[in-house]
mmCIF file of C-alpha atoms and ligand atoms in Angstrom:
data_model
loop_
_atom_site.group_PDB
_atom_site.id
_atom_site.type_symbol
_atom_site.label_atom_id
_atom_site.label_comp_id
_atom_site.label_asym_id
_atom_site.label_seq_id
_atom_site.Cartn_x
_atom_site.Cartn_y
_atom_site.Cartn_z
ATOM 1 C CA UNK Y 1 -14.046 24.285 0.551
ATOM 2 C CA UNK Y 2 -13.070 24.686 -3.469
ATOM 3 C CA UNK Y 3 -12.076 22.425 -5.132
ATOM 4 C CA UNK Y 4 -9.674 22.486 -8.535
ATOM 5 C CA UNK Y 5 -9.276 18.643 -9.322
ATOM 6 C CA UNK Y 6 -11.562 16.827 -7.956
ATOM 7 C CA UNK Y 7 -16.165 17.197 -7.647
ATOM 8 C CA UNK Y 8 -17.229 16.982 -3.299
ATOM 9 C CA UNK Y 9 -21.084 16.056 -3.303
ATOM 10 C CA UNK Y 10 -22.600 14.633 -0.140
ATOM 11 C CA UNK Y 11 -26.410 12.547 -1.001
ATOM 12 C CA UNK Y 12 -26.180 12.296 2.736
ATOM 13 C CA UNK Y 13 -25.358 9.458 4.318
ATOM 14 C CA UNK Y 14 -23.202 8.996 0.972
ATOM 15 C CA UNK Y 15 -20.785 11.763 -0.684
ATOM 16 C CA UNK Y 16 -19.146 11.246 -3.448
ATOM 17 C CA UNK Y 17 -15.470 12.478 -4.925
ATOM 18 C CA UNK Y 18 -15.496 12.104 -8.980
ATOM 19 C CA UNK Y 19 -11.934 13.253 -9.660
ATOM 20 C CA UNK Y 20 -11.733 15.867 -12.883
ATOM 21 C CA UNK Y 21 -9.161 15.646 -14.744
ATOM 22 C CA UNK Y 22 -10.755 14.431 -17.263
ATOM 23 C CA UNK Y 23 -7.444 15.852 -20.725
ATOM 24 C CA UNK Y 24 -5.086 13.768 -18.611
ATOM 25 C CA UNK Y 25 -6.725 10.423 -17.401
ATOM 26 C CA UNK Y 26 -7.309 11.649 -14.310
ATOM 27 C CA UNK Y 27 -2.983 11.131 -13.237
ATOM 28 C CA UNK Y 28 -2.441 12.825 -9.726
ATOM 29 C CA UNK Y 29 -1.085 15.388 -9.443
ATOM 30 C CA UNK Y 30 -0.057 16.587 -5.506
ATOM 31 C CA UNK Y 31 -2.679 18.930 -6.087
ATOM 32 C CA UNK Y 32 -5.236 16.793 -6.979
ATOM 33 C CA UNK Y 33 -4.136 14.584 -3.894
ATOM 34 C CA UNK Y 34 -3.922 16.965 -1.208
ATOM 35 C CA UNK Y 35 -6.982 17.920 -2.435
ATOM 36 C CA UNK Y 36 -8.666 13.798 -2.537
ATOM 37 C CA UNK Y 37 -6.966 13.914 1.432
ATOM 38 C CA UNK Y 38 -8.560 16.780 2.269
ATOM 39 C CA UNK Y 39 -12.276 15.869 1.285
ATOM 40 C CA UNK Y 40 -12.170 12.361 2.707
ATOM 41 C CA UNK Y 41 -10.950 13.808 5.879
ATOM 42 C CA UNK Y 42 -13.666 16.608 5.911
ATOM 43 C CA UNK Y 43 -16.634 13.391 5.435
ATOM 44 C CA UNK Y 44 -14.430 11.838 7.976
ATOM 45 C CA UNK Y 45 -15.382 14.411 10.388
ATOM 46 C CA UNK Y 46 -18.681 15.165 9.011
ATOM 47 C CA UNK Y 47 -21.898 13.363 10.644
ATOM 48 C CA UNK Y 48 -24.263 13.101 7.808
ATOM 49 C CA UNK Y 49 -22.199 11.344 5.439
ATOM 50 C CA UNK Y 50 -20.896 7.300 6.807
ATOM 51 C CA UNK Y 51 -19.386 6.206 2.976
ATOM 52 C CA UNK Y 52 -17.983 7.613 0.195
ATOM 53 C CA UNK Y 53 -17.893 6.382 -3.032
ATOM 54 C CA UNK Y 54 -14.988 7.386 -5.233
ATOM 55 C CA UNK Y 55 -14.901 7.300 -8.562
ATOM 56 C CA UNK Y 56 -13.305 8.897 -11.609
ATOM 57 C CA UNK Y 57 -15.163 9.059 -14.461
ATOM 58 C CA UNK Y 58 -16.620 6.197 -18.396
ATOM 59 C CA UNK Y 59 -12.251 5.932 -19.502
ATOM 60 C CA UNK Y 60 -10.321 6.687 -16.662
ATOM 61 C CA UNK Y 61 -10.549 6.076 -12.793
ATOM 62 C CA UNK Y 62 -6.691 7.333 -13.238
ATOM 63 C CA UNK Y 63 -4.054 7.162 -14.701
ATOM 64 C CA UNK Y 64 -1.749 6.815 -12.450
ATOM 65 C CA UNK Y 65 1.099 9.605 -11.457
ATOM 66 C CA UNK Y 66 1.687 13.367 -13.366
ATOM 67 C CA UNK Y 67 4.315 11.832 -15.113
ATOM 68 C CA UNK Y 68 4.585 15.281 -16.081
ATOM 69 C CA UNK Y 69 5.383 17.706 -12.786
ATOM 70 C CA UNK Y 70 7.128 13.396 -11.969
ATOM 71 C CA UNK Y 71 9.590 13.383 -15.393
ATOM 72 C CA UNK Y 72 12.359 16.110 -13.261
ATOM 73 C CA UNK Y 73 11.595 15.666 -10.289
ATOM 74 C CA UNK Y 74 14.949 14.584 -8.122
ATOM 75 C CA UNK Y 75 14.918 12.357 -4.628
ATOM 76 C CA UNK Y 76 15.020 15.797 -2.900
ATOM 77 C CA UNK Y 77 12.102 17.211 -4.251
ATOM 78 C CA UNK Y 78 9.853 14.764 -3.667
ATOM 79 C CA UNK Y 79 11.450 14.470 -0.200
ATOM 80 C CA UNK Y 80 10.424 18.283 -0.267
ATOM 81 C CA UNK Y 81 7.425 17.582 -1.941
ATOM 82 C CA UNK Y 82 6.576 14.593 0.692
ATOM 83 C CA UNK Y 83 3.496 13.668 -0.958
ATOM 84 C CA UNK Y 84 3.925 10.393 0.356
ATOM 85 C CA UNK Y 85 2.612 11.903 3.593
ATOM 86 C CA UNK Y 86 -0.943 12.378 2.015
ATOM 87 C CA UNK Y 87 -1.176 8.637 1.144
ATOM 88 C CA UNK Y 88 -0.293 7.902 4.184
ATOM 89 C CA UNK Y 89 -3.008 10.182 5.326
ATOM 90 C CA UNK Y 90 -5.435 8.596 2.929
ATOM 91 C CA UNK Y 91 -5.027 5.382 4.178
ATOM 92 C CA UNK Y 92 -6.275 6.674 7.864
ATOM 93 C CA UNK Y 93 -9.842 7.313 5.904
ATOM 94 C CA UNK Y 94 -12.301 5.778 8.799
ATOM 95 C CA UNK Y 95 -15.169 6.043 6.855
ATOM 96 C CA UNK Y 96 -15.051 2.935 3.915
ATOM 97 C CA UNK Y 97 -14.719 4.375 0.569
ATOM 98 C CA UNK Y 98 -16.324 2.416 -2.287
ATOM 99 C CA UNK Y 99 -14.925 2.824 -5.355
ATOM 100 C CA UNK Y 100 -16.511 3.036 -8.578
ATOM 101 C CA UNK Y 101 -13.696 2.620 -11.577
ATOM 102 C CA UNK Y 102 -13.956 2.051 -14.949
ATOM 103 C CA UNK Y 103 -11.213 2.659 -17.639
ATOM 104 C CA UNK Y 104 -7.530 2.940 -17.279
ATOM 105 C CA UNK Y 105 -6.501 2.452 -13.211
ATOM 106 C CA UNK Y 106 -2.743 2.097 -13.766
ATOM 107 C CA UNK Y 107 0.074 3.342 -11.271
ATOM 108 C CA UNK Y 108 -1.419 5.309 -8.885
ATOM 109 C CA UNK Y 109 -4.628 4.824 -10.647
ATOM 110 C CA UNK Y 110 -4.236 1.089 -9.184
ATOM 111 C CA UNK Y 111 -2.529 2.139 -5.951
ATOM 112 C CA UNK Y 112 -5.424 4.088 -5.505
ATOM 113 C CA UNK Y 113 -8.421 1.524 -6.376
ATOM 114 C CA UNK Y 114 -6.629 -0.357 -4.265
ATOM 115 C CA UNK Y 115 -7.122 2.143 -0.543
ATOM 116 C CA UNK Y 116 -10.423 1.700 -1.802
ATOM 117 C CA UNK Y 117 -12.689 -0.867 0.986
ATOM 118 C CA UNK Y 118 -14.550 -2.226 -1.866
ATOM 119 C CA UNK Y 119 -14.092 -1.910 -6.009
ATOM 120 C CA UNK Y 120 -17.417 -2.263 -8.160
ATOM 121 C CA UNK Y 121 -15.872 -2.149 -11.897
ATOM 122 C CA UNK Y 122 -17.196 -1.796 -15.460
ATOM 123 C CA UNK Y 123 -16.243 -4.173 -17.819
ATOM 124 C CA UNK Y 124 -13.741 -2.325 -19.311
ATOM 125 C CA UNK Y 125 -11.703 -1.005 -16.727
ATOM 126 C CA UNK Y 126 -8.119 -2.120 -16.794
ATOM 127 C CA UNK Y 127 -5.596 -2.250 -13.904
ATOM 128 C CA UNK Y 128 -2.295 -2.389 -14.214
ATOM 129 C CA UNK Y 129 1.072 -0.965 -12.359
ATOM 130 C CA UNK Y 130 3.433 0.032 -16.226
ATOM 131 C CA UNK Y 131 5.856 1.807 -13.715
ATOM 132 C CA UNK Y 132 8.318 -0.573 -15.537
ATOM 133 C CA UNK Y 133 8.226 1.209 -19.014
ATOM 134 C CA UNK Y 134 8.565 4.472 -17.602
ATOM 135 C CA UNK Y 135 11.774 3.248 -15.421
ATOM 136 C CA UNK Y 136 10.456 3.385 -12.583
ATOM 137 C CA UNK Y 137 8.260 0.952 -10.353
ATOM 138 C CA UNK Y 138 5.628 1.065 -7.968
ATOM 139 C CA UNK Y 139 5.084 3.828 -5.106
ATOM 140 C CA UNK Y 140 2.345 3.795 -3.465
ATOM 141 C CA UNK Y 141 1.701 0.416 -2.457
ATOM 142 C CA UNK Y 142 1.567 -1.679 -5.430
ATOM 143 C CA UNK Y 143 4.322 -4.068 -5.099
ATOM 144 C CA UNK Y 144 2.904 -4.556 -1.215
ATOM 145 C CA UNK Y 145 -1.012 -4.249 -1.828
ATOM 146 C CA UNK Y 146 -1.086 -5.890 -5.226
ATOM 147 C CA UNK Y 147 1.068 -8.428 -4.174
ATOM 148 C CA UNK Y 148 -1.248 -10.079 -0.960
ATOM 149 C CA UNK Y 149 -3.575 -9.349 -3.265
ATOM 150 C CA UNK Y 150 -3.977 -11.874 -6.273
ATOM 151 C CA UNK Y 151 -0.530 -12.966 -4.591
ATOM 152 C CA UNK Y 152 2.969 -13.529 -5.834
ATOM 153 C CA UNK Y 153 3.434 -14.724 -9.532
ATOM 154 C CA UNK Y 154 0.588 -13.040 -11.336
ATOM 155 C CA UNK Y 155 1.791 -9.565 -9.320
ATOM 156 C CA UNK Y 156 5.336 -10.168 -10.155
ATOM 157 C CA UNK Y 157 4.396 -10.132 -13.919
ATOM 158 C CA UNK Y 158 1.951 -6.878 -14.129
ATOM 159 C CA UNK Y 159 5.123 -4.934 -12.397
ATOM 160 C CA UNK Y 160 7.668 -6.825 -14.165
ATOM 161 C CA UNK Y 161 5.735 -7.045 -17.513
ATOM 162 C CA UNK Y 162 3.812 -3.554 -17.114
ATOM 163 C CA UNK Y 163 1.297 -5.550 -18.927
ATOM 164 C CA UNK Y 164 -2.665 -4.534 -17.802
ATOM 165 C CA UNK Y 165 -4.692 -6.826 -16.961
ATOM 166 C CA UNK Y 166 -8.964 -7.076 -17.403
ATOM 167 C CA UNK Y 167 -11.457 -6.160 -15.055
ATOM 168 C CA UNK Y 168 -12.645 -10.210 -15.862
ATOM 169 C CA UNK Y 169 -8.585 -11.084 -15.028
ATOM 170 C CA UNK Y 170 -9.587 -8.602 -11.838
ATOM 171 C CA UNK Y 171 -12.501 -9.967 -11.205
ATOM 172 C CA UNK Y 172 -10.811 -13.547 -11.002
ATOM 173 C CA UNK Y 173 -8.350 -12.782 -9.279
ATOM 174 C CA UNK Y 174 -9.903 -10.889 -6.265
ATOM 175 C CA UNK Y 175 -8.552 -7.904 -7.115
ATOM 176 C CA UNK Y 176 -12.590 -6.117 -7.974
ATOM 177 C CA UNK Y 177 -15.925 -7.158 -6.250
ATOM 178 C CA UNK Y 178 -17.517 -7.209 -9.599
ATOM 179 C CA UNK Y 179 -18.175 -6.525 -12.327
ATOM 180 C CA UNK Y 180 -20.750 -4.405 -14.166
ATOM 181 C CA UNK Y 181 -22.067 -2.233 -17.061
ATOM 182 C CA UNK Y 182 -20.584 0.193 -17.364
ATOM 183 C CA UNK Y 183 -24.120 2.047 -17.593
ATOM 184 C CA UNK Y 184 -24.220 0.867 -14.233
ATOM 185 C CA UNK Y 185 -21.157 0.768 -12.637
ATOM 186 C CA UNK Y 186 -21.272 4.077 -11.019
ATOM 187 C CA UNK Y 187 -25.304 3.256 -9.438
ATOM 188 C CA UNK Y 188 -23.969 0.735 -7.901
ATOM 189 C CA UNK Y 189 -21.201 1.783 -5.679
ATOM 190 C CA UNK Y 190 -24.112 4.428 -4.532
ATOM 191 C CA UNK Y 191 -25.887 1.552 -4.048
ATOM 192 C CA UNK Y 192 -23.357 -0.612 -1.915
ATOM 193 C CA UNK Y 193 -22.276 2.483 -0.160
ATOM 194 C CA UNK Y 194 -25.994 3.608 0.589
ATOM 195 C CA UNK Y 195 -26.318 0.000 2.319
ATOM 196 C CA UNK Y 196 -23.184 -0.008 4.773
ATOM 197 C CA UNK Y 197 -24.454 3.858 5.386
ATOM 198 C CA UNK Y 198 -27.621 2.646 7.537
ATOM 199 C CA UNK Y 199 -25.219 0.105 9.660
ATOM 200 C CA UNK Y 200 -23.936 1.677 13.211
ATOM 201 C CA UNK Y 201 -21.107 3.937 11.756
ATOM 202 C CA UNK Y 202 -19.084 2.585 14.786
ATOM 203 C CA UNK Y 203 -18.765 -0.469 14.780
ATOM 204 C CA UNK Y 204 -18.599 0.215 11.016
ATOM 205 C CA UNK Y 205 -15.188 1.935 10.950
ATOM 206 C CA UNK Y 206 -14.040 -0.608 13.757
ATOM 207 C CA UNK Y 207 -14.834 -3.296 11.963
ATOM 208 C CA UNK Y 208 -12.655 -1.788 8.589
ATOM 209 C CA UNK Y 209 -10.178 -1.104 10.985
ATOM 210 C CA UNK Y 210 -9.410 -4.583 11.762
ATOM 211 C CA UNK Y 211 -10.385 -5.968 8.173
ATOM 212 C CA UNK Y 212 -6.463 -3.829 7.143
ATOM 213 C CA UNK Y 213 -5.286 -4.637 10.798
ATOM 214 C CA UNK Y 214 -4.755 -8.346 8.919
ATOM 215 C CA UNK Y 215 -2.660 -6.658 6.251
ATOM 216 C CA UNK Y 216 0.183 -5.765 8.878
ATOM 217 C CA UNK Y 217 0.307 -8.063 11.617
ATOM 218 C CA UNK Y 218 -0.012 -11.571 13.379
ATOM 219 C CA UNK Y 219 -2.796 -13.419 13.180
ATOM 220 C CA UNK Y 220 -2.536 -13.755 16.962
ATOM 221 C CA UNK Y 221 -2.519 -9.569 17.081
ATOM 222 C CA UNK Y 222 -4.968 -9.655 15.101
ATOM 223 C CA UNK Y 223 -7.201 -11.112 16.473
ATOM 224 C CA UNK Y 224 -6.409 -9.546 19.826
ATOM 225 C CA UNK Y 225 -6.540 -5.915 17.674
ATOM 226 C CA UNK Y 226 -10.447 -6.799 16.587
ATOM 227 C CA UNK Y 227 -11.050 -8.251 19.811
ATOM 228 C CA UNK Y 228 -10.797 -5.308 21.290
ATOM 229 C CA UNK Y 229 -12.586 -3.672 19.036
ATOM 230 C CA UNK Y 230 -15.810 -6.052 18.832
ATOM 231 C CA UNK Y 231 -15.517 -4.597 23.298
ATOM 232 C CA UNK Y 232 -15.482 -1.932 22.461
ATOM 233 C CA UNK Y 233 -18.964 -1.672 20.839
ATOM 234 C CA UNK Y 234 -20.479 -2.943 23.340
ATOM 235 C CA UNK Y 235 -20.341 0.499 25.114
ATOM 236 C CA UNK Y 236 -21.913 2.015 22.746
ATOM 237 C CA UNK Y 237 -25.727 3.009 22.409
ATOM 238 C CA UNK Y 238 -25.788 1.939 19.144
ATOM 239 C CA UNK Y 239 -25.359 -1.795 19.918
ATOM 240 C CA UNK Y 240 -27.920 -1.385 22.611
ATOM 241 C CA UNK Y 241 -30.165 0.118 20.755
ATOM 242 C CA UNK Y 242 -29.352 -2.784 17.714
ATOM 243 C CA UNK Y 243 -30.616 -5.854 19.706
ATOM 244 C CA UNK Y 244 -33.634 -4.243 20.737
ATOM 245 C CA UNK Y 245 -34.661 -3.317 17.596
ATOM 246 C CA UNK Y 246 -34.032 -7.457 16.962
ATOM 247 C CA UNK Y 247 -35.891 -8.542 20.013
ATOM 248 C CA UNK Y 248 -38.998 -6.194 18.631
ATOM 249 C CA UNK Y 249 -38.723 -6.386 15.326
ATOM 250 C CA UNK Y 250 -38.596 -3.267 13.736
ATOM 251 C CA UNK Y 251 -35.423 -0.838 11.626
ATOM 252 C CA UNK Y 252 -32.858 0.360 14.682
ATOM 253 C CA UNK Y 253 -32.221 3.586 14.266
ATOM 254 C CA UNK Y 254 -28.557 4.310 14.729
ATOM 255 C CA UNK Y 255 -27.251 7.224 16.442
ATOM 256 C CA UNK Y 256 -23.323 6.764 15.916
ATOM 257 C CA UNK Y 257 -22.833 6.854 19.597
HETATM 258 N N1 CO8 K 301 1.250 11.853 -16.131
HETATM 259 C C1 CO8 K 301 0.873 12.797 -17.008
HETATM 260 N N2 CO8 K 301 -0.931 12.423 -18.300
HETATM 261 C C2 CO8 K 301 -0.869 11.515 -18.367
HETATM 262 C C3 CO8 K 301 -1.714 11.065 -18.112
HETATM 263 C C4 CO8 K 301 -0.243 10.551 -16.930
HETATM 264 N N3 CO8 K 301 -0.148 9.655 -15.611
HETATM 265 N N4 CO8 K 301 -1.323 9.504 -18.786
HETATM 266 C C5 CO8 K 301 -1.764 10.009 -19.078
HETATM 267 N N5 CO8 K 301 -1.761 11.118 -20.146
HETATM 268 C C6 CO8 K 301 -2.204 12.306 -21.144
HETATM 269 C C7 CO8 K 301 -1.349 11.516 -22.248
HETATM 270 O O1 CO8 K 301 -0.016 13.085 -22.311
HETATM 271 C C8 CO8 K 301 -2.514 12.402 -23.208
HETATM 272 O O2 CO8 K 301 -2.201 14.592 -22.667
HETATM 273 P P1 CO8 K 301 -2.230 14.695 -24.252
HETATM 274 O O3 CO8 K 301 -3.572 15.249 -25.021
HETATM 275 O O4 CO8 K 301 -1.786 16.075 -23.763
HETATM 276 O O5 CO8 K 301 -0.987 14.453 -25.281
HETATM 277 C C9 CO8 K 301 -3.972 12.037 -22.427
HETATM 278 O O6 CO8 K 301 -3.742 12.073 -21.205
HETATM 279 C C10 CO8 K 301 -4.207 10.758 -23.125
HETATM 280 O O7 CO8 K 301 -3.657 9.966 -23.069
HETATM 281 P P2 CO8 K 301 -3.373 9.572 -24.908
HETATM 282 O O8 CO8 K 301 -3.276 10.153 -26.170
HETATM 283 O O9 CO8 K 301 -2.140 8.155 -23.801
HETATM 284 O O10 CO8 K 301 -4.361 8.499 -24.300
HETATM 285 P P3 CO8 K 301 -4.211 6.408 -24.635
HETATM 286 O O11 CO8 K 301 -5.700 6.491 -25.144
HETATM 287 O O12 CO8 K 301 -3.972 6.899 -26.339
HETATM 288 O O13 CO8 K 301 -3.664 5.909 -23.792
HETATM 289 C C11 CO8 K 301 -3.202 5.118 -21.758
HETATM 290 C C12 CO8 K 301 -3.505 5.969 -22.626
HETATM 291 C C13 CO8 K 301 -2.585 3.688 -22.491
HETATM 292 C C14 CO8 K 301 -3.197 5.060 -20.170
HETATM 293 C C15 CO8 K 301 -1.636 5.764 -21.624
HETATM 294 O O14 CO8 K 301 -2.495 7.514 -21.605
HETATM 295 C C16 CO8 K 301 -1.210 5.828 -21.053
HETATM 296 O O15 CO8 K 301 0.309 4.961 -20.823
HETATM 297 N N6 CO8 K 301 -0.190 6.405 -19.979
HETATM 298 C C17 CO8 K 301 1.140 6.915 -18.761
HETATM 299 C C18 CO8 K 301 0.502 5.073 -17.859
HETATM 300 C C19 CO8 K 301 1.656 5.485 -16.397
HETATM 301 O O16 CO8 K 301 2.239 5.516 -17.030
HETATM 302 N N7 CO8 K 301 0.775 4.935 -15.236
HETATM 303 C C20 CO8 K 301 1.874 5.254 -14.248
HETATM 304 C C21 CO8 K 301 2.673 6.590 -14.406
HETATM 305 S S1 CO8 K 301 3.576 6.624 -12.707
HETATM 306 C C22 CO8 K 301 2.952 6.767 -11.179
HETATM 307 O O17 CO8 K 301 1.669 6.292 -11.936
HETATM 308 C C23 CO8 K 301 3.960 6.049 -10.290
HETATM 309 C C24 CO8 K 301 2.817 6.082 -8.782
HETATM 310 C C25 CO8 K 301 4.106 6.121 -7.574
HETATM 311 C C26 CO8 K 301 3.344 7.416 -6.512
HETATM 312 C C27 CO8 K 301 3.900 8.118 -5.512
HETATM 313 C C28 CO8 K 301 4.327 9.401 -6.205
HETATM 314 C C29 CO8 K 301 5.306 10.232 -5.272
#
């Protein structure tokens, strides 16, 4: 599949997607988002791939929506382009995504980071929702995901002042899993993706789905959802294999069946 705004690599069992518009700090234009969603959907269908690392470059994960593309847009343009349909598809990615984030993660870039399942940040990473500085507000989930992740008061300050936070602050407030030196963040993310990729694929998928449910259901509904997924795993060959391997004191051979 030819891509012009991202670089896609496979190192089975992991896939790697790099945002690749370095001259504009990986600003998210429509084309980039479309390619990103297509690449993630292709990985979801590819049995060789079990987890993805999503990254930018050392200076920028992404500085947000492409302001040049947005500046002339009318509400009708936005509706016709239907960019949000791409964000909805992104949200449905089934396999785990580990974000390897360095430099700017701003606006839509911060929102994209929050669509990852785990975030490894370099010590230079900066997270922010600066939309207010250009007369708009977060539009791809920032007001909701940031608030649920770091709490109302911190989210309110970031969104109303537009002031970014450092990697250290992000770590302290639970917006990233951990910070590593800039030379190591990508490798660390790959290592983590590789670790996840060794697990039973169906269990991984259903567990991710159940954790994400916690964002938009009541506890009771979430628990029911979790239980259904739990039951479902007892119909997989991998469940039998995992438990047999434990008894036989050997590593399991998961097949994704
Ligand atoms: N869009 C387009 N171009 C950008 C963007 C962007 N978001 N960010 C940086 N660039 C470009 C600059 O224009 C510049 O290009 P050129 O060299 O041609 O002038 C190049 O990247 C380098 O940028 P700077 O010279 O500004 O680099 P600095 O190191 O001086 O500053 C900053 C870095 C602080 C990151 C600065 O570039 C900046 O403030 N960027 C804008 C950040 C921002 O406001 N992001 C939010 C955008 S709005 C948004 O994300 C809404 C999401 C809603 C999603 C729903 C979509 C429908």
